[in-house]
Amino acid sequence: MHDADCIEDSGDEMIGASDDDADSVSSNWDSYGDLPLTLDEYETTLARLDEEWNANQKKLHKLIYMRGLHPMMPSWWRMNFKMWGVTQPHLDDVFTPKYSKKRVAIHAYGHELAAAKALESLFYLSQTVTDYEEIGYQDKIAPTIVKSIRNYIKWALRDAGISKRRTQPTMLVRAYPPDFRDDVDSEGSDFAPSPVSTNGDHDPDDDSEDDEAQRAARRFTLAVSRDLERRLISMGAQWRQLLEVDRGKKGKAFVAPPPTLYAFAVVQHIVLLASHDSSSATNPVVVVERVKLNDRGQWLWNALTLALPVNMARDALTGMWETGLVVAEDEGEEGDPDL
């Protein structure tokens, strides 16, 4: 089991120091503000995570857990979000201190305004989903969520100069209709929590109806679990095959560590954020978070939760240029609508 301190990459603790690592993807903020007071509580949560979660999955889990306490955006983005109220004092810790040059999880390689606009599009998502739900446009919810996440991924890769079409994907976005059924009769890991919550207090006369509803929910959950698991494991196998080289008597090795893969499984207004460590086919597919997008009051936290894995996946790709598997975007290149 990794310590919480090991989840973040090590970084300079003197915020604003002249030798602060501005190129660090995720500097260590564990000593910042009120974070030390929360870390003990988080240690208890961390202890419940599966031993097979890798460092990136634990890091993402930690960042989501620490929303509001852990700086996640550069301080100079504040004014871009003034109309959203993100500049209020109680949200100060969402941004870096003004004197810090440390890299945070959500950042831009290129145009800062475009980065802010891309994130702002995720701010609107909870509002839009809730509006659709209230006026009965249920069929518009999942497509809207899928389109929003894909557009954010498209921005993130373009911002780093990465061709989405010609680079092996590390992110998957897929919607599952309520009547989705898995056609392949196989044993899945049943990793995904049911998107249907159940109430323990019920009338015994309703047992038969409840049992059938629970069985239907169970079948749906297994179908989604197996389909998503197969897709991520297949993506991982492709990465291992592309990264593997034969070194003769020394056997086979990877030219670079296979990346952590991320999936956004959209079920009505819920997004299941899943992940797979592609270094081995035996690594489990895990659900890191369950995001309910039909709550207006959670618009900021929901947006950050969706943006974090996209930025992490994009940053990992920027460290793989030398493998030849990450291809630079050509000027004027159009993105593939399917991820």
Short mmCIF file of the C-alpha atoms (twelve columns), coordinates in Angstrom:
data_MODEL
# 
_entry.id   MODEL 
# 
loop_
_atom_site.group_PDB 
_atom_site.id 
_atom_site.type_symbol 
_atom_site.label_atom_id 
_atom_site.label_alt_id 
_atom_site.label_comp_id 
_atom_site.label_asym_id 
_atom_site.label_seq_id 
_atom_site.Cartn_x 
_atom_site.Cartn_y 
_atom_site.Cartn_z 
_atom_site.pdbx_PDB_model_num 
ATOM 1   C CA . MET A 1   0.000   0.000   0.000   1 
ATOM 2   C CA . HIS A 2   1.307   3.408   -0.918  1 
ATOM 3   C CA . ASP A 3   1.386   6.170   1.686   1 
ATOM 4   C CA . ALA A 4   -0.659  9.294   0.960   1 
ATOM 5   C CA . ASP A 5   2.631   11.174  0.770   1 
ATOM 6   C CA . CYS A 6   3.687   8.917   -2.087  1 
ATOM 7   C CA . ILE A 7   0.626   9.603   -4.178  1 
ATOM 8   C CA . GLU A 8   1.830   13.035  -5.226  1 
ATOM 9   C CA . ASP A 9   5.051   13.458  -7.108  1 
ATOM 10  C CA . SER A 10  7.683   15.008  -4.907  1 
ATOM 11  C CA . GLY A 11  8.096   18.768  -5.289  1 
ATOM 12  C CA . ASP A 12  9.661   21.817  -3.701  1 
ATOM 13  C CA . GLU A 13  7.890   22.632  -0.440  1 
ATOM 14  C CA . MET A 14  8.920   26.319  -0.528  1 
ATOM 15  C CA . ILE A 15  6.062   27.724  -2.558  1 
ATOM 16  C CA . GLY A 16  7.243   30.550  -4.737  1 
ATOM 17  C CA . ALA A 17  10.929  29.741  -4.361  1 
ATOM 18  C CA . SER A 18  13.094  30.642  -7.334  1 
ATOM 19  C CA . ASP A 19  13.877  26.980  -7.951  1 
ATOM 20  C CA . ASP A 20  10.237  25.905  -7.781  1 
ATOM 21  C CA . ASP A 21  9.643   23.202  -10.382 1 
ATOM 22  C CA . ALA A 22  7.307   24.936  -12.829 1 
ATOM 23  C CA . ASP A 23  7.497   21.918  -15.124 1 
ATOM 24  C CA . SER A 24  6.258   19.470  -12.499 1 
ATOM 25  C CA . VAL A 25  2.948   17.900  -13.465 1 
ATOM 26  C CA . SER A 26  1.843   17.644  -9.831  1 
ATOM 27  C CA . SER A 27  3.962   19.215  -7.141  1 
ATOM 28  C CA . ASN A 28  3.447   18.121  -3.565  1 
ATOM 29  C CA . TRP A 29  0.927   20.393  -1.831  1 
ATOM 30  C CA . ASP A 30  0.507   18.273  1.314   1 
ATOM 31  C CA . SER A 31  1.823   21.054  3.576   1 
ATOM 32  C CA . TYR A 32  -0.423  23.743  2.088   1 
ATOM 33  C CA . GLY A 33  -3.186  25.465  4.080   1 
ATOM 34  C CA . ASP A 34  -5.533  23.117  5.913   1 
ATOM 35  C CA . LEU A 35  -4.445  20.024  3.990   1 
ATOM 36  C CA . PRO A 36  -2.330  18.657  6.881   1 
ATOM 37  C CA . LEU A 37  -5.495  18.606  9.025   1 
ATOM 38  C CA . THR A 38  -7.298  16.518  6.416   1 
ATOM 39  C CA . LEU A 39  -4.534  14.076  5.575   1 
ATOM 40  C CA . ASP A 40  -5.045  11.941  8.694   1 
ATOM 41  C CA . GLU A 41  -8.709  11.541  7.791   1 
ATOM 42  C CA . TYR A 42  -7.730  10.706  4.231   1 
ATOM 43  C CA . GLU A 43  -5.252  8.073   5.440   1 
ATOM 44  C CA . THR A 44  -8.223  6.145   6.834   1 
ATOM 45  C CA . THR A 45  -9.993  6.336   3.474   1 
ATOM 46  C CA . LEU A 46  -6.831  5.386   1.621   1 
ATOM 47  C CA . ALA A 47  -6.456  2.265   3.731   1 
ATOM 48  C CA . ARG A 48  -9.773  1.018   2.332   1 
ATOM 49  C CA . LEU A 49  -8.615  1.264   -1.284  1 
ATOM 50  C CA . ASP A 50  -7.733  -1.904  -3.129  1 
ATOM 51  C CA . GLU A 51  -4.075  -2.862  -2.856  1 
ATOM 52  C CA . GLU A 52  -4.018  -3.178  -6.643  1 
ATOM 53  C CA . TRP A 53  -4.771  0.501   -7.291  1 
ATOM 54  C CA . ASN A 54  -1.708  2.095   -8.876  1 
ATOM 55  C CA . ALA A 55  -0.168  5.451   -7.935  1 
ATOM 56  C CA . ASN A 56  -2.058  7.402   -10.610 1 
ATOM 57  C CA . GLN A 57  -5.405  5.980   -9.548  1 
ATOM 58  C CA . LYS A 58  -4.696  6.781   -5.911  1 
ATOM 59  C CA . LYS A 59  -3.509  10.253  -6.845  1 
ATOM 60  C CA . LEU A 60  -6.747  10.938  -8.743  1 
ATOM 61  C CA . HIS A 61  -8.783  9.606   -5.830  1 
ATOM 62  C CA . LYS A 62  -6.887  11.896  -3.465  1 
ATOM 63  C CA . LEU A 63  -7.352  14.993  -5.627  1 
ATOM 64  C CA . ILE A 64  -11.092 14.352  -5.866  1 
ATOM 65  C CA . TYR A 65  -11.273 13.800  -2.106  1 
ATOM 66  C CA . MET A 66  -9.371  17.050  -1.451  1 
ATOM 67  C CA . ARG A 67  -11.475 19.311  -3.694  1 
ATOM 68  C CA . GLY A 68  -11.735 22.745  -2.118  1 
ATOM 69  C CA . LEU A 69  -8.588  22.284  -0.030  1 
ATOM 70  C CA . HIS A 70  -6.024  21.253  -2.632  1 
ATOM 71  C CA . PRO A 71  -5.013  23.858  -5.281  1 
ATOM 72  C CA . MET A 72  -6.047  22.539  -8.693  1 
ATOM 73  C CA . MET A 73  -5.954  25.575  -10.999 1 
ATOM 74  C CA . PRO A 74  -3.434  28.407  -11.553 1 
ATOM 75  C CA . SER A 75  -4.146  31.620  -9.650  1 
ATOM 76  C CA . TRP A 76  -4.294  33.672  -12.852 1 
ATOM 77  C CA . TRP A 77  -7.449  31.841  -13.939 1 
ATOM 78  C CA . ARG A 78  -9.452  33.502  -11.153 1 
ATOM 79  C CA . MET A 79  -10.689 36.465  -13.161 1 
ATOM 80  C CA . ASN A 80  -11.862 34.220  -15.995 1 
ATOM 81  C CA . PHE A 81  -14.375 32.700  -13.580 1 
ATOM 82  C CA . LYS A 82  -15.425 35.859  -11.718 1 
ATOM 83  C CA . MET A 83  -19.020 35.630  -12.974 1 
ATOM 84  C CA . TRP A 84  -19.228 32.121  -11.499 1 
ATOM 85  C CA . GLY A 85  -18.358 33.262  -7.992  1 
ATOM 86  C CA . VAL A 86  -15.234 31.102  -7.921  1 
ATOM 87  C CA . THR A 87  -13.270 34.151  -6.722  1 
ATOM 88  C CA . GLN A 88  -15.089 34.142  -3.377  1 
ATOM 89  C CA . PRO A 89  -12.760 33.836  -0.348  1 
ATOM 90  C CA . HIS A 90  -14.071 30.424  0.714   1 
ATOM 91  C CA . LEU A 91  -12.914 29.035  -2.653  1 
ATOM 92  C CA . ASP A 92  -9.412  30.519  -2.481  1 
ATOM 93  C CA . ASP A 93  -7.792  27.116  -2.126  1 
ATOM 94  C CA . VAL A 94  -9.195  25.910  -5.450  1 
ATOM 95  C CA . PHE A 95  -6.430  28.057  -6.979  1 
ATOM 96  C CA . THR A 96  -2.714  28.289  -6.310  1 
ATOM 97  C CA . PRO A 97  -1.463  31.189  -4.178  1 
ATOM 98  C CA . LYS A 98  -0.596  34.230  -6.292  1 
ATOM 99  C CA . TYR A 99  3.109   33.833  -5.596  1 
ATOM 100 C CA . SER A 100 3.282   30.162  -6.574  1 
ATOM 101 C CA . LYS A 101 4.600   28.860  -9.874  1 
ATOM 102 C CA . LYS A 102 3.979   25.235  -9.042  1 
ATOM 103 C CA . ARG A 103 2.211   23.198  -11.680 1 
ATOM 104 C CA . VAL A 104 -1.221  21.994  -10.632 1 
ATOM 105 C CA . ALA A 105 -3.343  19.179  -12.014 1 
ATOM 106 C CA . ILE A 106 -5.591  21.356  -14.214 1 
ATOM 107 C CA . HIS A 107 -3.447  23.615  -16.366 1 
ATOM 108 C CA . ALA A 108 -2.650  24.720  -19.908 1 
ATOM 109 C CA . TYR A 109 0.360   24.174  -22.121 1 
ATOM 110 C CA . GLY A 110 -0.805  26.798  -24.592 1 
ATOM 111 C CA . HIS A 111 -3.531  29.438  -24.657 1 
ATOM 112 C CA . GLU A 112 -4.723  30.182  -21.101 1 
ATOM 113 C CA . LEU A 113 -8.031  31.743  -22.157 1 
ATOM 114 C CA . ALA A 114 -8.906  28.705  -24.264 1 
ATOM 115 C CA . ALA A 115 -8.134  26.502  -21.254 1 
ATOM 116 C CA . ALA A 116 -10.456 28.532  -19.042 1 
ATOM 117 C CA . LYS A 117 -13.218 28.440  -21.657 1 
ATOM 118 C CA . ALA A 118 -12.867 24.674  -22.000 1 
ATOM 119 C CA . LEU A 119 -13.222 24.201  -18.244 1 
ATOM 120 C CA . GLU A 120 -16.123 26.643  -18.148 1 
ATOM 121 C CA . SER A 121 -17.998 24.380  -20.553 1 
ATOM 122 C CA . LEU A 122 -17.896 21.712  -17.827 1 
ATOM 123 C CA . PHE A 123 -19.215 24.262  -15.299 1 
ATOM 124 C CA . TYR A 124 -22.409 24.490  -17.369 1 
ATOM 125 C CA . LEU A 125 -22.903 20.734  -17.460 1 
ATOM 126 C CA . SER A 126 -24.603 20.226  -14.068 1 
ATOM 127 C CA . GLN A 127 -26.973 23.119  -14.799 1 
ATOM 128 C CA . THR A 128 -27.854 21.772  -18.243 1 
ATOM 129 C CA . VAL A 129 -28.391 18.204  -17.035 1 
ATOM 130 C CA . THR A 130 -30.621 19.387  -14.179 1 
ATOM 131 C CA . ASP A 131 -32.652 21.562  -16.551 1 
ATOM 132 C CA . TYR A 132 -33.193 18.646  -18.941 1 
ATOM 133 C CA . GLU A 133 -34.240 16.409  -16.061 1 
ATOM 134 C CA . GLU A 134 -36.734 18.956  -14.731 1 
ATOM 135 C CA . ILE A 135 -38.427 19.558  -18.093 1 
ATOM 136 C CA . GLY A 136 -38.527 15.866  -18.988 1 
ATOM 137 C CA . TYR A 137 -35.890 15.774  -21.722 1 
ATOM 138 C CA . GLN A 138 -34.296 12.610  -20.375 1 
ATOM 139 C CA . ASP A 139 -33.136 11.480  -23.805 1 
ATOM 140 C CA . LYS A 140 -30.910 14.555  -24.149 1 
ATOM 141 C CA . ILE A 141 -28.980 14.043  -20.910 1 
ATOM 142 C CA . ALA A 142 -26.502 11.279  -21.777 1 
ATOM 143 C CA . PRO A 143 -25.648 12.638  -25.271 1 
ATOM 144 C CA . THR A 144 -25.031 16.087  -23.769 1 
ATOM 145 C CA . ILE A 145 -22.694 14.675  -21.121 1 
ATOM 146 C CA . VAL A 146 -20.793 12.581  -23.669 1 
ATOM 147 C CA . LYS A 147 -20.387 15.536  -26.029 1 
ATOM 148 C CA . SER A 148 -19.162 17.819  -23.223 1 
ATOM 149 C CA . ILE A 149 -16.538 15.358  -21.982 1 
ATOM 150 C CA . ARG A 150 -15.332 14.586  -25.510 1 
ATOM 151 C CA . ASN A 151 -15.034 18.284  -26.305 1 
ATOM 152 C CA . TYR A 152 -12.948 18.806  -23.174 1 
ATOM 153 C CA . ILE A 153 -10.674 15.902  -24.135 1 
ATOM 154 C CA . LYS A 154 -10.377 17.373  -27.620 1 
ATOM 155 C CA . TRP A 155 -9.248  20.715  -26.139 1 
ATOM 156 C CA . ALA A 156 -6.804  19.041  -23.717 1 
ATOM 157 C CA . LEU A 157 -4.997  17.086  -26.421 1 
ATOM 158 C CA . ARG A 158 -4.934  20.006  -28.841 1 
ATOM 159 C CA . ASP A 159 -3.584  22.257  -26.078 1 
ATOM 160 C CA . ALA A 160 -0.622  19.888  -25.704 1 
ATOM 161 C CA . GLY A 161 -0.150  19.626  -29.472 1 
ATOM 162 C CA . ILE A 162 -1.260  15.980  -29.554 1 
ATOM 163 C CA . SER A 163 -3.186  14.528  -32.476 1 
ATOM 164 C CA . LYS A 164 -6.280  12.842  -31.082 1 
ATOM 165 C CA . ARG A 165 -6.894  10.959  -34.307 1 
ATOM 166 C CA . ARG A 166 -3.392  9.518   -34.760 1 
ATOM 167 C CA . THR A 167 -2.414  8.914   -31.132 1 
ATOM 168 C CA . GLN A 168 -3.347  5.681   -29.380 1 
ATOM 169 C CA . PRO A 169 -6.185  6.630   -26.983 1 
ATOM 170 C CA . THR A 170 -5.918  6.521   -23.212 1 
ATOM 171 C CA . MET A 171 -9.455  7.783   -22.533 1 
ATOM 172 C CA . LEU A 172 -12.836 6.284   -23.332 1 
ATOM 173 C CA . VAL A 173 -16.220 8.017   -23.222 1 
ATOM 174 C CA . ARG A 174 -19.305 5.853   -23.643 1 
ATOM 175 C CA . ALA A 175 -23.007 6.177   -22.838 1 
ATOM 176 C CA . TYR A 176 -25.073 3.194   -21.701 1 
ATOM 177 C CA . PRO A 177 -28.857 3.304   -22.248 1 
ATOM 178 C CA . PRO A 178 -31.082 1.969   -19.431 1 
ATOM 179 C CA . ASP A 179 -31.899 -1.125  -21.509 1 
ATOM 180 C CA . PHE A 180 -28.264 -1.959  -22.273 1 
ATOM 181 C CA . ARG A 181 -27.505 -5.673  -22.268 1 
ATOM 182 C CA . ASP A 182 -24.180 -7.437  -22.547 1 
ATOM 183 C CA . ASP A 183 -24.174 -9.854  -25.500 1 
ATOM 184 C CA . VAL A 184 -21.120 -11.791 -24.361 1 
ATOM 185 C CA . ASP A 185 -21.707 -14.434 -21.717 1 
ATOM 186 C CA . SER A 186 -18.554 -14.009 -19.654 1 
ATOM 187 C CA . GLU A 187 -17.568 -13.530 -16.090 1 
ATOM 188 C CA . GLY A 188 -16.794 -9.891  -15.371 1 
ATOM 189 C CA . SER A 189 -15.197 -8.495  -12.273 1 
ATOM 190 C CA . ASP A 190 -18.418 -6.695  -11.294 1 
ATOM 191 C CA . PHE A 191 -16.345 -3.626  -10.431 1 
ATOM 192 C CA . ALA A 192 -19.007 -0.998  -11.041 1 
ATOM 193 C CA . PRO A 193 -21.400 0.091   -8.296  1 
ATOM 194 C CA . SER A 194 -25.059 0.000   -9.213  1 
ATOM 195 C CA . PRO A 195 -26.308 3.316   -10.596 1 
ATOM 196 C CA . VAL A 196 -29.644 2.553   -8.964  1 
ATOM 197 C CA . SER A 197 -29.769 3.270   -5.240  1 
ATOM 198 C CA . THR A 198 -31.946 1.023   -3.083  1 
ATOM 199 C CA . ASN A 199 -33.830 1.796   0.105   1 
ATOM 200 C CA . GLY A 200 -33.565 -0.656  2.957   1 
ATOM 201 C CA . ASP A 201 -37.002 0.296   4.390   1 
ATOM 202 C CA . HIS A 202 -39.760 -1.235  2.298   1 
ATOM 203 C CA . ASP A 203 -43.205 -2.786  2.564   1 
ATOM 204 C CA . PRO A 204 -43.045 -6.622  2.597   1 
ATOM 205 C CA . ASP A 205 -45.978 -6.618  0.141   1 
ATOM 206 C CA . ASP A 206 -43.690 -4.992  -2.407  1 
ATOM 207 C CA . ASP A 207 -41.033 -7.689  -2.112  1 
ATOM 208 C CA . SER A 208 -41.751 -9.240  -5.498  1 
ATOM 209 C CA . GLU A 209 -41.609 -5.900  -7.295  1 
ATOM 210 C CA . ASP A 210 -38.501 -4.878  -5.369  1 
ATOM 211 C CA . ASP A 211 -36.807 -8.191  -6.111  1 
ATOM 212 C CA . GLU A 212 -37.470 -7.842  -9.828  1 
ATOM 213 C CA . ALA A 213 -36.256 -4.235  -9.851  1 
ATOM 214 C CA . GLN A 214 -33.118 -5.250  -7.992  1 
ATOM 215 C CA . ARG A 215 -32.496 -8.143  -10.373 1 
ATOM 216 C CA . ALA A 216 -32.905 -5.795  -13.343 1 
ATOM 217 C CA . ALA A 217 -30.510 -3.307  -11.761 1 
ATOM 218 C CA . ARG A 218 -28.060 -6.109  -11.077 1 
ATOM 219 C CA . ARG A 219 -28.206 -7.332  -14.682 1 
ATOM 220 C CA . PHE A 220 -27.695 -3.813  -15.970 1 
ATOM 221 C CA . THR A 221 -24.734 -3.208  -13.652 1 
ATOM 222 C CA . LEU A 222 -23.082 -6.474  -14.705 1 
ATOM 223 C CA . ALA A 223 -23.634 -5.671  -18.372 1 
ATOM 224 C CA . VAL A 224 -22.041 -2.231  -18.041 1 
ATOM 225 C CA . SER A 225 -19.214 -3.634  -15.908 1 
ATOM 226 C CA . ARG A 226 -18.319 -6.364  -18.374 1 
ATOM 227 C CA . ASP A 227 -18.534 -4.146  -21.438 1 
ATOM 228 C CA . LEU A 228 -16.432 -1.371  -19.931 1 
ATOM 229 C CA . GLU A 229 -13.931 -3.848  -18.534 1 
ATOM 230 C CA . ARG A 230 -13.465 -5.524  -21.918 1 
ATOM 231 C CA . ARG A 231 -12.966 -2.204  -23.655 1 
ATOM 232 C CA . LEU A 232 -10.367 -0.930  -21.195 1 
ATOM 233 C CA . ILE A 233 -8.464  -4.223  -21.080 1 
ATOM 234 C CA . SER A 234 -8.447  -4.304  -24.886 1 
ATOM 235 C CA . MET A 235 -7.070  -0.752  -24.978 1 
ATOM 236 C CA . GLY A 236 -4.417  -1.791  -22.486 1 
ATOM 237 C CA . ALA A 237 -3.416  -4.804  -24.583 1 
ATOM 238 C CA . GLN A 238 -2.915  -2.538  -27.586 1 
ATOM 239 C CA . TRP A 239 -0.660  -0.240  -25.566 1 
ATOM 240 C CA . ARG A 240 1.449   -3.136  -24.274 1 
ATOM 241 C CA . GLN A 241 1.816   -4.550  -27.776 1 
ATOM 242 C CA . LEU A 242 2.928   -1.194  -29.178 1 
ATOM 243 C CA . LEU A 243 5.369   -0.489  -26.344 1 
ATOM 244 C CA . GLU A 244 6.914   -3.959  -26.172 1 
ATOM 245 C CA . VAL A 245 10.338  -4.601  -27.688 1 
ATOM 246 C CA . ASP A 246 12.292  -7.849  -27.988 1 
ATOM 247 C CA . ARG A 247 15.715  -7.570  -26.360 1 
ATOM 248 C CA . GLY A 248 16.960  -10.991 -27.346 1 
ATOM 249 C CA . LYS A 249 18.359  -13.002 -24.450 1 
ATOM 250 C CA . LYS A 250 17.179  -10.324 -22.038 1 
ATOM 251 C CA . GLY A 251 13.622  -11.075 -23.053 1 
ATOM 252 C CA . LYS A 252 10.922  -8.552  -23.775 1 
ATOM 253 C CA . ALA A 253 10.585  -5.151  -22.184 1 
ATOM 254 C CA . PHE A 254 8.606   -1.952  -22.569 1 
ATOM 255 C CA . VAL A 255 10.218  1.124   -24.108 1 
ATOM 256 C CA . ALA A 256 8.064   3.134   -21.675 1 
ATOM 257 C CA . PRO A 257 5.655   2.163   -18.890 1 
ATOM 258 C CA . PRO A 258 2.163   1.462   -20.287 1 
ATOM 259 C CA . PRO A 259 -0.149  4.318   -19.299 1 
ATOM 260 C CA . THR A 260 -3.044  4.394   -16.879 1 
ATOM 261 C CA . LEU A 261 -6.309  4.389   -18.838 1 
ATOM 262 C CA . TYR A 262 -9.485  6.250   -17.898 1 
ATOM 263 C CA . ALA A 263 -13.123 5.743   -18.862 1 
ATOM 264 C CA . PHE A 264 -16.233 7.864   -18.442 1 
ATOM 265 C CA . ALA A 265 -19.270 5.569   -18.428 1 
ATOM 266 C CA . VAL A 266 -22.414 7.681   -18.733 1 
ATOM 267 C CA . VAL A 267 -25.634 6.225   -17.317 1 
ATOM 268 C CA . GLN A 268 -28.419 8.809   -17.559 1 
ATOM 269 C CA . HIS A 269 -27.219 11.686  -15.307 1 
ATOM 270 C CA . ILE A 270 -24.443 9.650   -13.662 1 
ATOM 271 C CA . VAL A 271 -20.841 9.349   -14.804 1 
ATOM 272 C CA . LEU A 272 -18.859 6.375   -13.526 1 
ATOM 273 C CA . LEU A 273 -15.189 7.323   -13.620 1 
ATOM 274 C CA . ALA A 274 -13.264 4.077   -14.116 1 
ATOM 275 C CA . SER A 275 -9.579  3.342   -14.605 1 
ATOM 276 C CA . HIS A 276 -7.272  0.518   -15.671 1 
ATOM 277 C CA . ASP A 277 -3.528  0.181   -15.116 1 
ATOM 278 C CA . SER A 278 -2.518  -1.125  -18.539 1 
ATOM 279 C CA . SER A 279 0.866   -2.458  -17.406 1 
ATOM 280 C CA . SER A 280 -0.771  -5.883  -17.017 1 
ATOM 281 C CA . ALA A 281 -3.951  -7.540  -18.269 1 
ATOM 282 C CA . THR A 282 -4.514  -8.881  -14.758 1 
ATOM 283 C CA . ASN A 283 -4.788  -5.419  -13.224 1 
ATOM 284 C CA . PRO A 284 -8.407  -4.730  -12.270 1 
ATOM 285 C CA . VAL A 285 -10.664 -2.072  -13.689 1 
ATOM 286 C CA . VAL A 286 -11.610 0.141   -10.755 1 
ATOM 287 C CA . VAL A 287 -14.255 2.807   -10.247 1 
ATOM 288 C CA . VAL A 288 -12.625 5.905   -8.804  1 
ATOM 289 C CA . GLU A 289 -15.721 8.075   -8.480  1 
ATOM 290 C CA . ARG A 290 -19.444 8.220   -9.208  1 
ATOM 291 C CA . VAL A 291 -20.427 11.719  -10.387 1 
ATOM 292 C CA . LYS A 292 -24.078 12.793  -10.158 1 
ATOM 293 C CA . LEU A 293 -24.566 15.629  -12.617 1 
ATOM 294 C CA . ASN A 294 -28.180 16.452  -11.699 1 
ATOM 295 C CA . ASP A 295 -27.244 18.637  -8.721  1 
ATOM 296 C CA . ARG A 296 -26.845 22.337  -9.541  1 
ATOM 297 C CA . GLY A 297 -25.038 23.048  -6.299  1 
ATOM 298 C CA . GLN A 298 -22.213 20.654  -7.207  1 
ATOM 299 C CA . TRP A 299 -21.370 22.296  -10.559 1 
ATOM 300 C CA . LEU A 300 -17.816 23.262  -9.549  1 
ATOM 301 C CA . TRP A 301 -16.882 19.977  -7.871  1 
ATOM 302 C CA . ASN A 302 -18.436 17.957  -10.705 1 
ATOM 303 C CA . ALA A 303 -16.500 19.929  -13.315 1 
ATOM 304 C CA . LEU A 304 -13.207 19.498  -11.462 1 
ATOM 305 C CA . THR A 305 -13.840 15.764  -11.057 1 
ATOM 306 C CA . LEU A 306 -14.323 15.349  -14.805 1 
ATOM 307 C CA . ALA A 307 -11.390 17.608  -15.707 1 
ATOM 308 C CA . LEU A 308 -8.826  15.971  -13.419 1 
ATOM 309 C CA . PRO A 309 -8.472  12.577  -15.177 1 
ATOM 310 C CA . VAL A 310 -8.440  14.267  -18.597 1 
ATOM 311 C CA . ASN A 311 -5.531  16.478  -17.559 1 
ATOM 312 C CA . MET A 312 -3.719  13.559  -15.925 1 
ATOM 313 C CA . ALA A 313 -4.097  11.372  -19.022 1 
ATOM 314 C CA . ARG A 314 -2.972  14.210  -21.295 1 
ATOM 315 C CA . ASP A 315 0.067   14.935  -19.095 1 
ATOM 316 C CA . ALA A 316 1.064   11.265  -19.189 1 
ATOM 317 C CA . LEU A 317 0.998   11.325  -22.991 1 
ATOM 318 C CA . THR A 318 3.302   14.356  -23.095 1 
ATOM 319 C CA . GLY A 319 5.904   12.216  -21.360 1 
ATOM 320 C CA . MET A 320 5.763   9.614   -24.131 1 
ATOM 321 C CA . TRP A 321 6.785   11.643  -27.190 1 
ATOM 322 C CA . GLU A 322 10.005  9.651   -27.616 1 
ATOM 323 C CA . THR A 323 8.099   6.378   -28.023 1 
ATOM 324 C CA . GLY A 324 6.695   7.533   -31.359 1 
ATOM 325 C CA . LEU A 325 3.196   6.535   -30.263 1 
ATOM 326 C CA . VAL A 326 2.187   10.096  -29.426 1 
ATOM 327 C CA . VAL A 327 1.760   12.013  -32.672 1 
ATOM 328 C CA . ALA A 328 1.880   15.786  -32.981 1 
ATOM 329 C CA . GLU A 329 -1.231  17.501  -34.276 1 
ATOM 330 C CA . ASP A 330 -1.051  18.936  -37.774 1 
ATOM 331 C CA . GLU A 331 -2.243  22.490  -38.243 1 
ATOM 332 C CA . GLY A 332 -5.916  22.454  -39.168 1 
ATOM 333 C CA . GLU A 333 -6.369  18.790  -38.244 1 
ATOM 334 C CA . GLU A 334 -9.945  17.789  -37.514 1 
ATOM 335 C CA . GLY A 335 -10.567 15.565  -34.522 1 
ATOM 336 C CA . ASP A 336 -12.201 12.158  -34.626 1 
ATOM 337 C CA . PRO A 337 -15.765 12.453  -33.223 1 
ATOM 338 C CA . ASP A 338 -15.427 9.037   -31.561 1 
ATOM 339 C CA . LEU A 339 -13.110 8.427   -28.622 1 
# 
